[in-house]
Amino acid sequence: MLKKRVAMQDVEAENRLFNHRAVFAMVFVVLMFAVIVVNMYHLQVTSYQAYQTRSEGNRIKVLPLAPNRGLITDRNGILLAENRPVFSLELVPEQISDMPTTLQELSALIEISEEQQTNFLKEVRQQRRFNSITLKEQLNDEEVARISVNLHRLPGVTVEARLSRYYPFGDLFTHALGYIGRINTNDLKQLEENEQLANYAASRDIGKIGLERYYETELHGIMGYQEVEVNNRGRLIRVLRSVPASSGKNIKLNIDVGLQLTAQQILLEKRGAIVAMDPRDGAILAFYSNPSYDPNLFVHGISSKNYNALLNSADRPLINRVTQGVYPPASTIKPHLALLGLETNTISANTRIWDPGFFQLPGVEHRYRDWKRWGHGWVDVYTAIVESCDTFFYDMGVKLGIDRVSDYMQKMGFGEKSGIDIHEESNTIMPSRGWKRARHNQPWYHGDTVAISIGQGYWTITPLQLLVSTAVLLNNGLQPTPHIVRELSNDLGTESIDTTPQEVMQVVNPRNWQVVRDAMQQTVTTQKGTAFNAFKGATYTSGGKTGTAQVVSIAQDAKYDANKLDERLRDNAMYIGYAPADAPTIVIAVTVENTGGGGSTAAPIARQMLDYYFSAEVNNNDE
């Protein structure tokens, strides 16, 4: 059997295969090299600027610098809100070899709660180890001293200082100044909506209420920054550039510390409000609500215990009674109604009615009583204001009708916010037919008008609103916008607040203004005037009107006896006044809750305030 022959090697075919493979490999290598070259060109040329910026970002960081908050002073330059250094205990974990031992040693020097240690250790786990982390804030002088003398044996431990808001007068100015607090989620949202978030990158606090909130933008200032070089772990190497922050504007108030202290000392344990203003330009001279509270409690975060005590207090210290306290105006609005009666010829300066001590609507048996049960006899508009005769105003109010009363009083500012430079201001009610239909789905009755005619019923006001409306009476129809702030200033200059009053109403007979003011002056100068005893012997001339606002209704034949009522159900005392009588430089409103008559309680308080204002010690009535 023949052997199978082996085929000869085909060298030519192998050469062709090899050449094909070599060409393919060469093409592949060239293509890959081309891809690399194109990519390098893209990185080095086309995208050079973008990648250089990213590289610098890894090397250079921008650190924000918080601005110093603007200061607040009274009209005489006395500091009311300042920035004080606050010391905090801080640790750098990277520099501490034995953290538990260090914490134990620090706890032996000063009091550090378990909660503070727990929060600190949680922060250590979340932060880079070379960052400084706060263990305890608000160290007192003794704590700072104890730690400072032991720093040599506590590596990684430091005592740091920063500026924090402080209110040296405590609860005296709380409802005017307000306070600052930590920035929360709602604040961040608001800042973002207002496109101000970037300016707060280094800030921890923001104005919460009062002037601190209203003038937040001006007080906060403009953030600065540092450009610093860091390594690949984020550690600071050196500062390349620094742009200092611009401090916030300083604010000077119209309020006088002495007048404010007088208000606080007078009210003591009473619940109420005292607000005084220059009627010529709306400058607020005193702004005090009692009881108050210490705003410093809120600056570093108030404890739940302290906050609940304020929130649940029956005296409601958190309420700003000057702008948020809502009360019936009572007889303090009788001068306003008298002007309306004169203007519409419903009455004249010589109109007289007989007051038997009550008023009755035609065909109705119910008697609306006067505060003087036996009546005032024959009464004209002067007597009605001086002696606060209810019957005269019952009769006039019904003749006027609610439509004219409501429309006219709205022009004087009732039912409207005053426009003062704080946000905390309540809505009040100047009732009308439409309001009652919308609110209670009921028609308006003549009996409703009777109650409105003496400032009771549905009509409500705030002390500030009553003050502004009284200024309209004194200014012949010009209404000032109340403002607590006098001026704002910084290194670039001073900005004063616009004080131009606006005309809100005109009268047919200018003499009517004087009729009302003469009656208010007689209220404090004639023996039968309801404020006569309070102002007897004053060294200045003044005018005013007392008011006693019922909190609960009394049966028709019953007699009011404060001793038989719960203290919180007793009448509110009210007073509006001004001085000097011929050219007023101050108008004042006093409201005291559940203390009885305006003439016996509120008017004497106003007298003490005015005595201080016109005293030789102050001598600011010539401004």
mmCIF file of N, CA and C in Angstrom, residues 136-258:
data_model
loop_
_atom_site.group_PDB
_atom_site.id
_atom_site.type_symbol
_atom_site.label_atom_id
_atom_site.label_comp_id
_atom_site.label_asym_id
_atom_site.label_seq_id
_atom_site.Cartn_x
_atom_site.Cartn_y
_atom_site.Cartn_z
ATOM 1 N N LYS A 136 -18.280 73.295 72.474
ATOM 2 C CA LYS A 136 -19.191 74.058 73.323
ATOM 3 C C LYS A 136 -19.113 75.529 72.957
ATOM 4 N N GLU A 137 -20.302 76.184 72.871
ATOM 5 C CA GLU A 137 -20.373 77.604 72.547
ATOM 6 C C GLU A 137 -20.663 78.431 73.798
ATOM 7 N N GLN A 138 -20.514 79.736 73.648
ATOM 8 C CA GLN A 138 -20.838 80.696 74.706
ATOM 9 C C GLN A 138 -20.105 80.396 76.023
ATOM 10 N N LEU A 139 -18.820 80.282 75.935
ATOM 11 C CA LEU A 139 -18.027 80.091 77.148
ATOM 12 C C LEU A 139 -18.012 81.384 77.954
ATOM 13 N N ASN A 140 -18.144 81.260 79.259
ATOM 14 C CA ASN A 140 -18.036 82.450 80.092
ATOM 15 C C ASN A 140 -16.560 82.740 80.388
ATOM 16 N N ASP A 141 -16.306 83.854 81.052
ATOM 17 C CA ASP A 141 -14.921 84.278 81.298
ATOM 18 C C ASP A 141 -14.139 83.246 82.111
ATOM 19 N N GLU A 142 -14.808 82.662 83.082
ATOM 20 C CA GLU A 142 -14.126 81.677 83.927
ATOM 21 C C GLU A 142 -13.754 80.438 83.117
ATOM 22 N N GLU A 143 -14.671 79.998 82.249
ATOM 23 C CA GLU A 143 -14.398 78.819 81.421
ATOM 24 C C GLU A 143 -13.258 79.087 80.445
ATOM 25 N N VAL A 144 -13.266 80.292 79.850
ATOM 26 C CA VAL A 144 -12.185 80.660 78.933
ATOM 27 C C VAL A 144 -10.846 80.642 79.658
ATOM 28 N N ALA A 145 -10.825 81.184 80.873
ATOM 29 C CA ALA A 145 -9.583 81.241 81.644
ATOM 30 C C ALA A 145 -9.084 79.841 81.996
ATOM 31 N N ARG A 146 -9.982 78.964 82.416
ATOM 32 C CA ARG A 146 -9.579 77.608 82.818
ATOM 33 C C ARG A 146 -8.984 76.840 81.639
ATOM 34 N N ILE A 147 -9.593 76.982 80.480
ATOM 35 C CA ILE A 147 -9.093 76.262 79.308
ATOM 36 C C ILE A 147 -7.789 76.879 78.824
ATOM 37 N N SER A 148 -7.741 78.213 78.826
ATOM 38 C CA SER A 148 -6.559 78.903 78.293
ATOM 39 C C SER A 148 -5.285 78.528 79.034
ATOM 40 N N VAL A 149 -5.346 78.416 80.358
ATOM 41 C CA VAL A 149 -4.134 78.103 81.127
ATOM 42 C C VAL A 149 -3.720 76.643 80.971
ATOM 43 N N ASN A 150 -4.575 75.821 80.359
ATOM 44 C CA ASN A 150 -4.248 74.404 80.175
ATOM 45 C C ASN A 150 -4.043 74.025 78.706
ATOM 46 N N LEU A 151 -4.049 75.016 77.824
ATOM 47 C CA LEU A 151 -3.907 74.716 76.404
ATOM 48 C C LEU A 151 -2.568 74.070 76.067
ATOM 49 N N HIS A 152 -1.539 74.376 76.856
ATOM 50 C CA HIS A 152 -0.211 73.822 76.566
ATOM 51 C C HIS A 152 -0.180 72.303 76.653
ATOM 52 N N ARG A 153 -1.102 71.725 77.410
ATOM 53 C CA ARG A 153 -1.140 70.266 77.527
ATOM 54 C C ARG A 153 -2.340 69.656 76.805
ATOM 55 N N LEU A 154 -3.003 70.469 75.975
ATOM 56 C CA LEU A 154 -4.171 69.992 75.230
ATOM 57 C C LEU A 154 -3.981 70.275 73.744
ATOM 58 N N PRO A 155 -3.121 69.520 73.075
ATOM 59 C CA PRO A 155 -2.912 69.755 71.643
ATOM 60 C C PRO A 155 -4.201 69.550 70.854
ATOM 61 N N GLY A 156 -4.416 70.426 69.880
ATOM 62 C CA GLY A 156 -5.621 70.339 69.051
ATOM 63 C C GLY A 156 -6.821 71.057 69.621
ATOM 64 N N VAL A 157 -6.675 71.623 70.831
ATOM 65 C CA VAL A 157 -7.781 72.341 71.482
ATOM 66 C C VAL A 157 -7.528 73.842 71.385
ATOM 67 N N THR A 158 -8.552 74.596 70.967
ATOM 68 C CA THR A 158 -8.439 76.054 70.867
ATOM 69 C C THR A 158 -9.699 76.726 71.394
ATOM 70 N N VAL A 159 -9.545 77.973 71.790
ATOM 71 C CA VAL A 159 -10.685 78.821 72.152
ATOM 72 C C VAL A 159 -10.806 79.889 71.071
ATOM 73 N N GLU A 160 -11.903 79.843 70.323
ATOM 74 C CA GLU A 160 -12.110 80.757 69.205
ATOM 75 C C GLU A 160 -13.128 81.832 69.588
ATOM 76 N N ALA A 161 -12.982 83.008 68.990
ATOM 77 C CA ALA A 161 -13.904 84.124 69.255
ATOM 78 C C ALA A 161 -14.568 84.561 67.952
ATOM 79 N N ARG A 162 -15.837 84.905 68.031
ATOM 80 C CA ARG A 162 -16.571 85.486 66.912
ATOM 81 C C ARG A 162 -17.549 86.510 67.464
ATOM 82 N N LEU A 163 -18.059 87.365 66.590
ATOM 83 C CA LEU A 163 -19.007 88.385 67.023
ATOM 84 C C LEU A 163 -20.428 87.838 66.989
ATOM 85 N N SER A 164 -21.193 88.135 68.023
ATOM 86 C CA SER A 164 -22.580 87.686 68.117
ATOM 87 C C SER A 164 -23.453 88.841 68.583
ATOM 88 N N ARG A 165 -24.723 88.836 68.181
ATOM 89 C CA ARG A 165 -25.645 89.912 68.536
ATOM 90 C C ARG A 165 -25.937 89.901 70.030
ATOM 91 N N TYR A 166 -26.012 91.113 70.585
ATOM 92 C CA TYR A 166 -26.335 91.244 72.006
ATOM 93 C C TYR A 166 -27.198 92.486 72.204
ATOM 94 N N TYR A 167 -28.243 92.336 73.040
ATOM 95 C CA TYR A 167 -29.174 93.432 73.314
ATOM 96 C C TYR A 167 -28.995 93.859 74.774
ATOM 97 N N PRO A 168 -28.250 94.938 75.001
ATOM 98 C CA PRO A 168 -27.878 95.307 76.380
ATOM 99 C C PRO A 168 -29.054 95.688 77.267
ATOM 100 N N PHE A 169 -30.181 96.136 76.681
ATOM 101 C CA PHE A 169 -31.323 96.531 77.507
ATOM 102 C C PHE A 169 -32.324 95.396 77.699
ATOM 103 N N GLY A 170 -31.969 94.204 77.264
ATOM 104 C CA GLY A 170 -32.828 93.045 77.495
ATOM 105 C C GLY A 170 -34.226 93.225 76.937
ATOM 106 N N ASP A 171 -35.232 93.096 77.826
ATOM 107 C CA ASP A 171 -36.624 93.092 77.381
ATOM 108 C C ASP A 171 -37.205 94.478 77.110
ATOM 109 N N LEU A 172 -36.418 95.543 77.248
ATOM 110 C CA LEU A 172 -36.954 96.899 77.102
ATOM 111 C C LEU A 172 -37.373 97.217 75.669
ATOM 112 N N PHE A 173 -36.637 96.731 74.684
ATOM 113 C CA PHE A 173 -36.888 97.091 73.289
ATOM 114 C C PHE A 173 -37.287 95.895 72.416
ATOM 115 N N THR A 174 -37.606 94.783 73.034
ATOM 116 C CA THR A 174 -37.811 93.547 72.273
ATOM 117 C C THR A 174 -38.813 93.698 71.144
ATOM 118 N N HIS A 175 -39.973 94.272 71.424
ATOM 119 C CA HIS A 175 -41.038 94.307 70.417
ATOM 120 C C HIS A 175 -40.779 95.322 69.326
ATOM 121 N N ALA A 176 -39.846 96.215 69.547
ATOM 122 C CA ALA A 176 -39.452 97.147 68.489
ATOM 123 C C ALA A 176 -38.273 96.593 67.704
ATOM 124 N N LEU A 177 -37.202 96.218 68.399
ATOM 125 C CA LEU A 177 -36.000 95.726 67.734
ATOM 126 C C LEU A 177 -36.193 94.333 67.157
ATOM 127 N N GLY A 178 -36.906 93.473 67.872
ATOM 128 C CA GLY A 178 -36.960 92.078 67.490
ATOM 129 C C GLY A 178 -35.680 91.378 67.895
ATOM 130 N N TYR A 179 -35.282 90.374 67.140
ATOM 131 C CA TYR A 179 -34.053 89.647 67.442
ATOM 132 C C TYR A 179 -33.613 88.862 66.211
ATOM 133 N N ILE A 180 -32.371 88.361 66.247
ATOM 134 C CA ILE A 180 -31.890 87.495 65.180
ATOM 135 C C ILE A 180 -31.853 86.060 65.681
ATOM 136 N N GLY A 181 -31.774 85.119 64.763
ATOM 137 C CA GLY A 181 -31.695 83.704 65.119
ATOM 138 C C GLY A 181 -31.039 82.926 63.990
ATOM 139 N N ARG A 182 -30.836 81.635 64.220
ATOM 140 C CA ARG A 182 -30.190 80.796 63.225
ATOM 141 C C ARG A 182 -31.016 80.724 61.941
ATOM 142 N N ILE A 183 -30.335 80.727 60.814
ATOM 143 C CA ILE A 183 -30.996 80.606 59.512
ATOM 144 C C ILE A 183 -31.582 79.200 59.388
ATOM 145 N N ASN A 184 -32.878 79.112 59.106
ATOM 146 C CA ASN A 184 -33.525 77.811 58.956
ATOM 147 C C ASN A 184 -33.941 77.568 57.506
ATOM 148 N N THR A 185 -34.647 76.499 57.277
ATOM 149 C CA THR A 185 -35.041 76.118 55.914
ATOM 150 C C THR A 185 -35.915 77.180 55.267
ATOM 151 N N ASN A 186 -36.859 77.715 56.024
ATOM 152 C CA ASN A 186 -37.736 78.755 55.466
ATOM 153 C C ASN A 186 -36.952 80.009 55.100
ATOM 154 N N ASP A 187 -35.980 80.352 55.929
ATOM 155 C CA ASP A 187 -35.140 81.513 55.628
ATOM 156 C C ASP A 187 -34.352 81.292 54.342
ATOM 157 N N LEU A 188 -33.789 80.090 54.194
ATOM 158 C CA LEU A 188 -33.027 79.776 52.983
ATOM 159 C C LEU A 188 -33.895 79.865 51.741
ATOM 160 N N LYS A 189 -35.113 79.379 51.852
ATOM 161 C CA LYS A 189 -36.039 79.437 50.720
ATOM 162 C C LYS A 189 -36.352 80.882 50.347
ATOM 163 N N GLN A 190 -36.579 81.710 51.380
ATOM 164 C CA GLN A 190 -36.879 83.114 51.138
ATOM 165 C C GLN A 190 -35.688 83.840 50.527
ATOM 166 N N LEU A 191 -34.501 83.549 51.020
ATOM 167 C CA LEU A 191 -33.297 84.170 50.480
ATOM 168 C C LEU A 191 -33.082 83.780 49.022
ATOM 169 N N GLU A 192 -33.371 82.522 48.711
ATOM 170 C CA GLU A 192 -33.208 82.066 47.335
ATOM 171 C C GLU A 192 -34.214 82.751 46.420
ATOM 172 N N GLU A 193 -35.444 82.905 46.884
ATOM 173 C CA GLU A 193 -36.466 83.578 46.085
ATOM 174 C C GLU A 193 -36.097 85.034 45.838
ATOM 175 N N ASN A 194 -35.450 85.650 46.819
ATOM 176 C CA ASN A 194 -35.053 87.056 46.701
ATOM 177 C C ASN A 194 -33.666 87.227 46.068
ATOM 178 N N GLU A 195 -33.086 86.113 45.627
ATOM 179 C CA GLU A 195 -31.771 86.121 44.997
ATOM 180 C C GLU A 195 -30.699 86.728 45.911
ATOM 181 N N GLN A 196 -30.775 86.390 47.205
ATOM 182 C CA GLN A 196 -29.815 86.884 48.187
ATOM 183 C C GLN A 196 -29.028 85.762 48.855
ATOM 184 N N LEU A 197 -29.255 84.535 48.438
ATOM 185 C CA LEU A 197 -28.661 83.390 49.112
ATOM 186 C C LEU A 197 -27.142 83.437 49.098
ATOM 187 N N ALA A 198 -26.546 83.851 47.977
ATOM 188 C CA ALA A 198 -25.082 83.882 47.868
ATOM 189 C C ALA A 198 -24.459 84.810 48.903
ATOM 190 N N ASN A 199 -25.171 85.885 49.270
ATOM 191 C CA ASN A 199 -24.626 86.851 50.227
ATOM 192 C C ASN A 199 -24.648 86.323 51.658
ATOM 193 N N TYR A 200 -25.271 85.161 51.874
ATOM 194 C CA TYR A 200 -25.366 84.590 53.212
ATOM 195 C C TYR A 200 -24.536 83.310 53.342
ATOM 196 N N ALA A 201 -23.592 83.108 52.412
ATOM 197 C CA ALA A 201 -22.800 81.881 52.426
ATOM 198 C C ALA A 201 -22.001 81.717 53.714
ATOM 199 N N ALA A 202 -21.603 82.822 54.334
ATOM 200 C CA ALA A 202 -20.799 82.748 55.560
ATOM 201 C C ALA A 202 -21.601 83.120 56.805
ATOM 202 N N SER A 203 -22.886 83.394 56.657
ATOM 203 C CA SER A 203 -23.707 83.866 57.784
ATOM 204 C C SER A 203 -24.474 82.714 58.411
ATOM 205 N N ARG A 204 -24.630 82.789 59.712
ATOM 206 C CA ARG A 204 -25.397 81.776 60.435
ATOM 207 C C ARG A 204 -26.720 82.317 60.954
ATOM 208 N N ASP A 205 -26.845 83.657 61.045
ATOM 209 C CA ASP A 205 -28.015 84.264 61.669
ATOM 210 C C ASP A 205 -28.732 85.201 60.700
ATOM 211 N N ILE A 206 -29.998 85.465 61.011
ATOM 212 C CA ILE A 206 -30.803 86.362 60.190
ATOM 213 C C ILE A 206 -31.880 86.976 61.088
ATOM 214 N N GLY A 207 -32.347 88.182 60.743
ATOM 215 C CA GLY A 207 -33.395 88.832 61.525
ATOM 216 C C GLY A 207 -34.695 88.053 61.472
ATOM 217 N N LYS A 208 -35.297 87.850 62.634
ATOM 218 C CA LYS A 208 -36.514 87.045 62.716
ATOM 219 C C LYS A 208 -37.780 87.891 62.836
ATOM 220 N N ILE A 209 -37.750 88.927 63.688
ATOM 221 C CA ILE A 209 -38.916 89.796 63.849
ATOM 222 C C ILE A 209 -38.414 91.222 64.058
ATOM 223 N N GLY A 210 -39.358 92.165 64.124
ATOM 224 C CA GLY A 210 -39.033 93.546 64.444
ATOM 225 C C GLY A 210 -38.141 94.213 63.413
ATOM 226 N N LEU A 211 -37.417 95.237 63.860
ATOM 227 C CA LEU A 211 -36.519 95.960 62.970
ATOM 228 C C LEU A 211 -35.424 95.058 62.418
ATOM 229 N N GLU A 212 -34.993 94.078 63.202
ATOM 230 C CA GLU A 212 -33.950 93.164 62.736
ATOM 231 C C GLU A 212 -34.392 92.436 61.465
ATOM 232 N N ARG A 213 -35.663 92.162 61.366
ATOM 233 C CA ARG A 213 -36.175 91.492 60.164
ATOM 234 C C ARG A 213 -36.492 92.495 59.067
ATOM 235 N N TYR A 214 -37.139 93.612 59.422
ATOM 236 C CA TYR A 214 -37.586 94.590 58.429
ATOM 237 C C TYR A 214 -36.399 95.187 57.677
ATOM 238 N N TYR A 215 -35.322 95.467 58.408
ATOM 239 C CA TYR A 215 -34.130 96.070 57.797
ATOM 240 C C TYR A 215 -32.999 95.045 57.654
ATOM 241 N N GLU A 216 -33.329 93.790 57.464
ATOM 242 C CA GLU A 216 -32.333 92.724 57.372
ATOM 243 C C GLU A 216 -31.304 92.998 56.286
ATOM 244 N N THR A 217 -31.743 93.380 55.111
ATOM 245 C CA THR A 217 -30.817 93.611 54.003
ATOM 246 C C THR A 217 -29.811 94.699 54.344
ATOM 247 N N GLU A 218 -30.278 95.780 54.953
ATOM 248 C CA GLU A 218 -29.390 96.887 55.294
ATOM 249 C C GLU A 218 -28.463 96.533 56.450
ATOM 250 N N LEU A 219 -28.967 95.803 57.434
ATOM 251 C CA LEU A 219 -28.170 95.465 58.612
ATOM 252 C C LEU A 219 -27.138 94.380 58.319
ATOM 253 N N HIS A 220 -27.440 93.478 57.421
ATOM 254 C CA HIS A 220 -26.574 92.323 57.202
ATOM 255 C C HIS A 220 -25.232 92.690 56.601
ATOM 256 N N GLY A 221 -25.207 93.559 55.618
ATOM 257 C CA GLY A 221 -23.954 93.901 54.951
ATOM 258 C C GLY A 221 -23.690 93.009 53.747
ATOM 259 N N ILE A 222 -22.475 93.128 53.177
ATOM 260 C CA ILE A 222 -22.101 92.396 51.971
ATOM 261 C C ILE A 222 -20.951 91.453 52.283
ATOM 262 N N MET A 223 -21.102 90.209 51.897
ATOM 263 C CA MET A 223 -20.128 89.168 52.182
ATOM 264 C C MET A 223 -18.787 89.450 51.489
ATOM 265 N N GLY A 224 -17.672 89.146 52.175
ATOM 266 C CA GLY A 224 -16.356 89.174 51.561
ATOM 267 C C GLY A 224 -15.892 87.760 51.265
ATOM 268 N N TYR A 225 -14.638 87.602 50.819
ATOM 269 C CA TYR A 225 -14.151 86.249 50.536
ATOM 270 C C TYR A 225 -12.624 86.222 50.540
ATOM 271 N N GLN A 226 -12.079 85.011 50.685
ATOM 272 C CA GLN A 226 -10.648 84.748 50.574
ATOM 273 C C GLN A 226 -10.431 83.676 49.510
ATOM 274 N N GLU A 227 -9.460 83.909 48.633
ATOM 275 C CA GLU A 227 -9.018 82.863 47.720
ATOM 276 C C GLU A 227 -7.816 82.189 48.373
ATOM 277 N N VAL A 228 -7.920 80.881 48.626
ATOM 278 C CA VAL A 228 -6.868 80.164 49.331
ATOM 279 C C VAL A 228 -6.407 78.970 48.500
ATOM 280 N N GLU A 229 -5.154 78.625 48.653
ATOM 281 C CA GLU A 229 -4.601 77.453 47.988
ATOM 282 C C GLU A 229 -4.677 76.268 48.943
ATOM 283 N N VAL A 230 -5.152 75.137 48.421
ATOM 284 C CA VAL A 230 -5.290 73.931 49.233
ATOM 285 C C VAL A 230 -4.593 72.785 48.524
ATOM 286 N N ASN A 231 -4.270 71.755 49.296
ATOM 287 C CA ASN A 231 -3.669 70.571 48.683
ATOM 288 C C ASN A 231 -4.744 69.596 48.252
ATOM 289 N N ASN A 232 -4.319 68.389 47.797
ATOM 290 C CA ASN A 232 -5.283 67.427 47.262
ATOM 291 C C ASN A 232 -6.222 66.869 48.320
ATOM 292 N N ARG A 233 -5.928 67.123 49.589
ATOM 293 C CA ARG A 233 -6.826 66.681 50.672
ATOM 294 C C ARG A 233 -7.689 67.814 51.196
ATOM 295 N N GLY A 234 -7.556 68.981 50.577
ATOM 296 C CA GLY A 234 -8.371 70.111 50.988
ATOM 297 C C GLY A 234 -7.779 70.931 52.109
ATOM 298 N N ARG A 235 -6.548 70.660 52.493
ATOM 299 C CA ARG A 235 -5.928 71.393 53.590
ATOM 300 C C ARG A 235 -5.449 72.760 53.098
ATOM 301 N N LEU A 236 -5.668 73.792 53.919
ATOM 302 C CA LEU A 236 -5.246 75.142 53.567
ATOM 303 C C LEU A 236 -3.718 75.252 53.568
ATOM 304 N N ILE A 237 -3.178 75.806 52.467
ATOM 305 C CA ILE A 237 -1.735 76.006 52.361
ATOM 306 C C ILE A 237 -1.384 77.477 52.546
ATOM 307 N N ARG A 238 -2.053 78.348 51.796
ATOM 308 C CA ARG A 238 -1.790 79.776 51.931
ATOM 309 C C ARG A 238 -2.954 80.574 51.382
ATOM 310 N N VAL A 239 -3.046 81.845 51.774
ATOM 311 C CA VAL A 239 -4.072 82.765 51.298
ATOM 312 C C VAL A 239 -3.511 83.518 50.096
ATOM 313 N N LEU A 240 -4.225 83.454 48.974
ATOM 314 C CA LEU A 240 -3.776 84.106 47.753
ATOM 315 C C LEU A 240 -4.334 85.513 47.617
ATOM 316 N N ARG A 241 -5.584 85.687 48.033
ATOM 317 C CA ARG A 241 -6.244 86.987 47.866
ATOM 318 C C ARG A 241 -7.362 87.119 48.882
ATOM 319 N N SER A 242 -7.552 88.331 49.379
ATOM 320 C CA SER A 242 -8.599 88.554 50.373
ATOM 321 C C SER A 242 -9.375 89.824 50.048
ATOM 322 N N VAL A 243 -10.707 89.698 50.005
ATOM 323 C CA VAL A 243 -11.601 90.843 49.806
ATOM 324 C C VAL A 243 -12.447 90.977 51.069
ATOM 325 N N PRO A 244 -12.234 92.013 51.877
ATOM 326 C CA PRO A 244 -12.954 92.115 53.151
ATOM 327 C C PRO A 244 -14.454 92.308 52.954
ATOM 328 N N ALA A 245 -15.223 91.814 53.921
ATOM 329 C CA ALA A 245 -16.674 92.006 53.902
ATOM 330 C C ALA A 245 -17.016 93.454 54.234
ATOM 331 N N SER A 246 -18.135 93.920 53.707
ATOM 332 C CA SER A 246 -18.623 95.267 54.008
ATOM 333 C C SER A 246 -19.664 95.182 55.121
ATOM 334 N N SER A 247 -19.408 95.851 56.224
ATOM 335 C CA SER A 247 -20.329 95.810 57.366
ATOM 336 C C SER A 247 -21.694 96.359 56.998
ATOM 337 N N GLY A 248 -22.714 95.881 57.724
ATOM 338 C CA GLY A 248 -24.063 96.380 57.506
ATOM 339 C C GLY A 248 -24.202 97.823 57.954
ATOM 340 N N LYS A 249 -25.275 98.446 57.520
ATOM 341 C CA LYS A 249 -25.522 99.838 57.887
ATOM 342 C C LYS A 249 -25.924 99.937 59.354
ATOM 343 N N ASN A 250 -25.463 101.007 59.992
ATOM 344 C CA ASN A 250 -25.909 101.299 61.350
ATOM 345 C C ASN A 250 -27.249 102.019 61.306
ATOM 346 N N ILE A 251 -28.081 101.745 62.311
ATOM 347 C CA ILE A 251 -29.421 102.319 62.348
ATOM 348 C C ILE A 251 -29.597 103.152 63.612
ATOM 349 N N LYS A 252 -30.095 104.360 63.433
ATOM 350 C CA LYS A 252 -30.445 105.215 64.571
ATOM 351 C C LYS A 252 -31.966 105.319 64.632
ATOM 352 N N LEU A 253 -32.519 105.114 65.828
ATOM 353 C CA LEU A 253 -33.967 105.150 66.014
ATOM 354 C C LEU A 253 -34.444 106.530 66.437
ATOM 355 N N ASN A 254 -35.752 106.728 66.325
ATOM 356 C CA ASN A 254 -36.389 107.920 66.881
ATOM 357 C C ASN A 254 -36.696 107.739 68.365
ATOM 358 N N ILE A 255 -36.680 106.508 68.838
ATOM 359 C CA ILE A 255 -37.038 106.208 70.222
ATOM 360 C C ILE A 255 -35.994 106.767 71.185
ATOM 361 N N ASP A 256 -36.477 107.300 72.290
ATOM 362 C CA ASP A 256 -35.619 107.806 73.354
ATOM 363 C C ASP A 256 -35.576 106.781 74.486
ATOM 364 N N VAL A 257 -34.377 106.359 74.877
ATOM 365 C CA VAL A 257 -34.228 105.347 75.922
ATOM 366 C C VAL A 257 -34.923 105.767 77.211
ATOM 367 N N GLY A 258 -34.775 107.029 77.603
ATOM 368 C CA GLY A 258 -35.388 107.493 78.848
ATOM 369 C C GLY A 258 -36.893 107.393 78.821
#
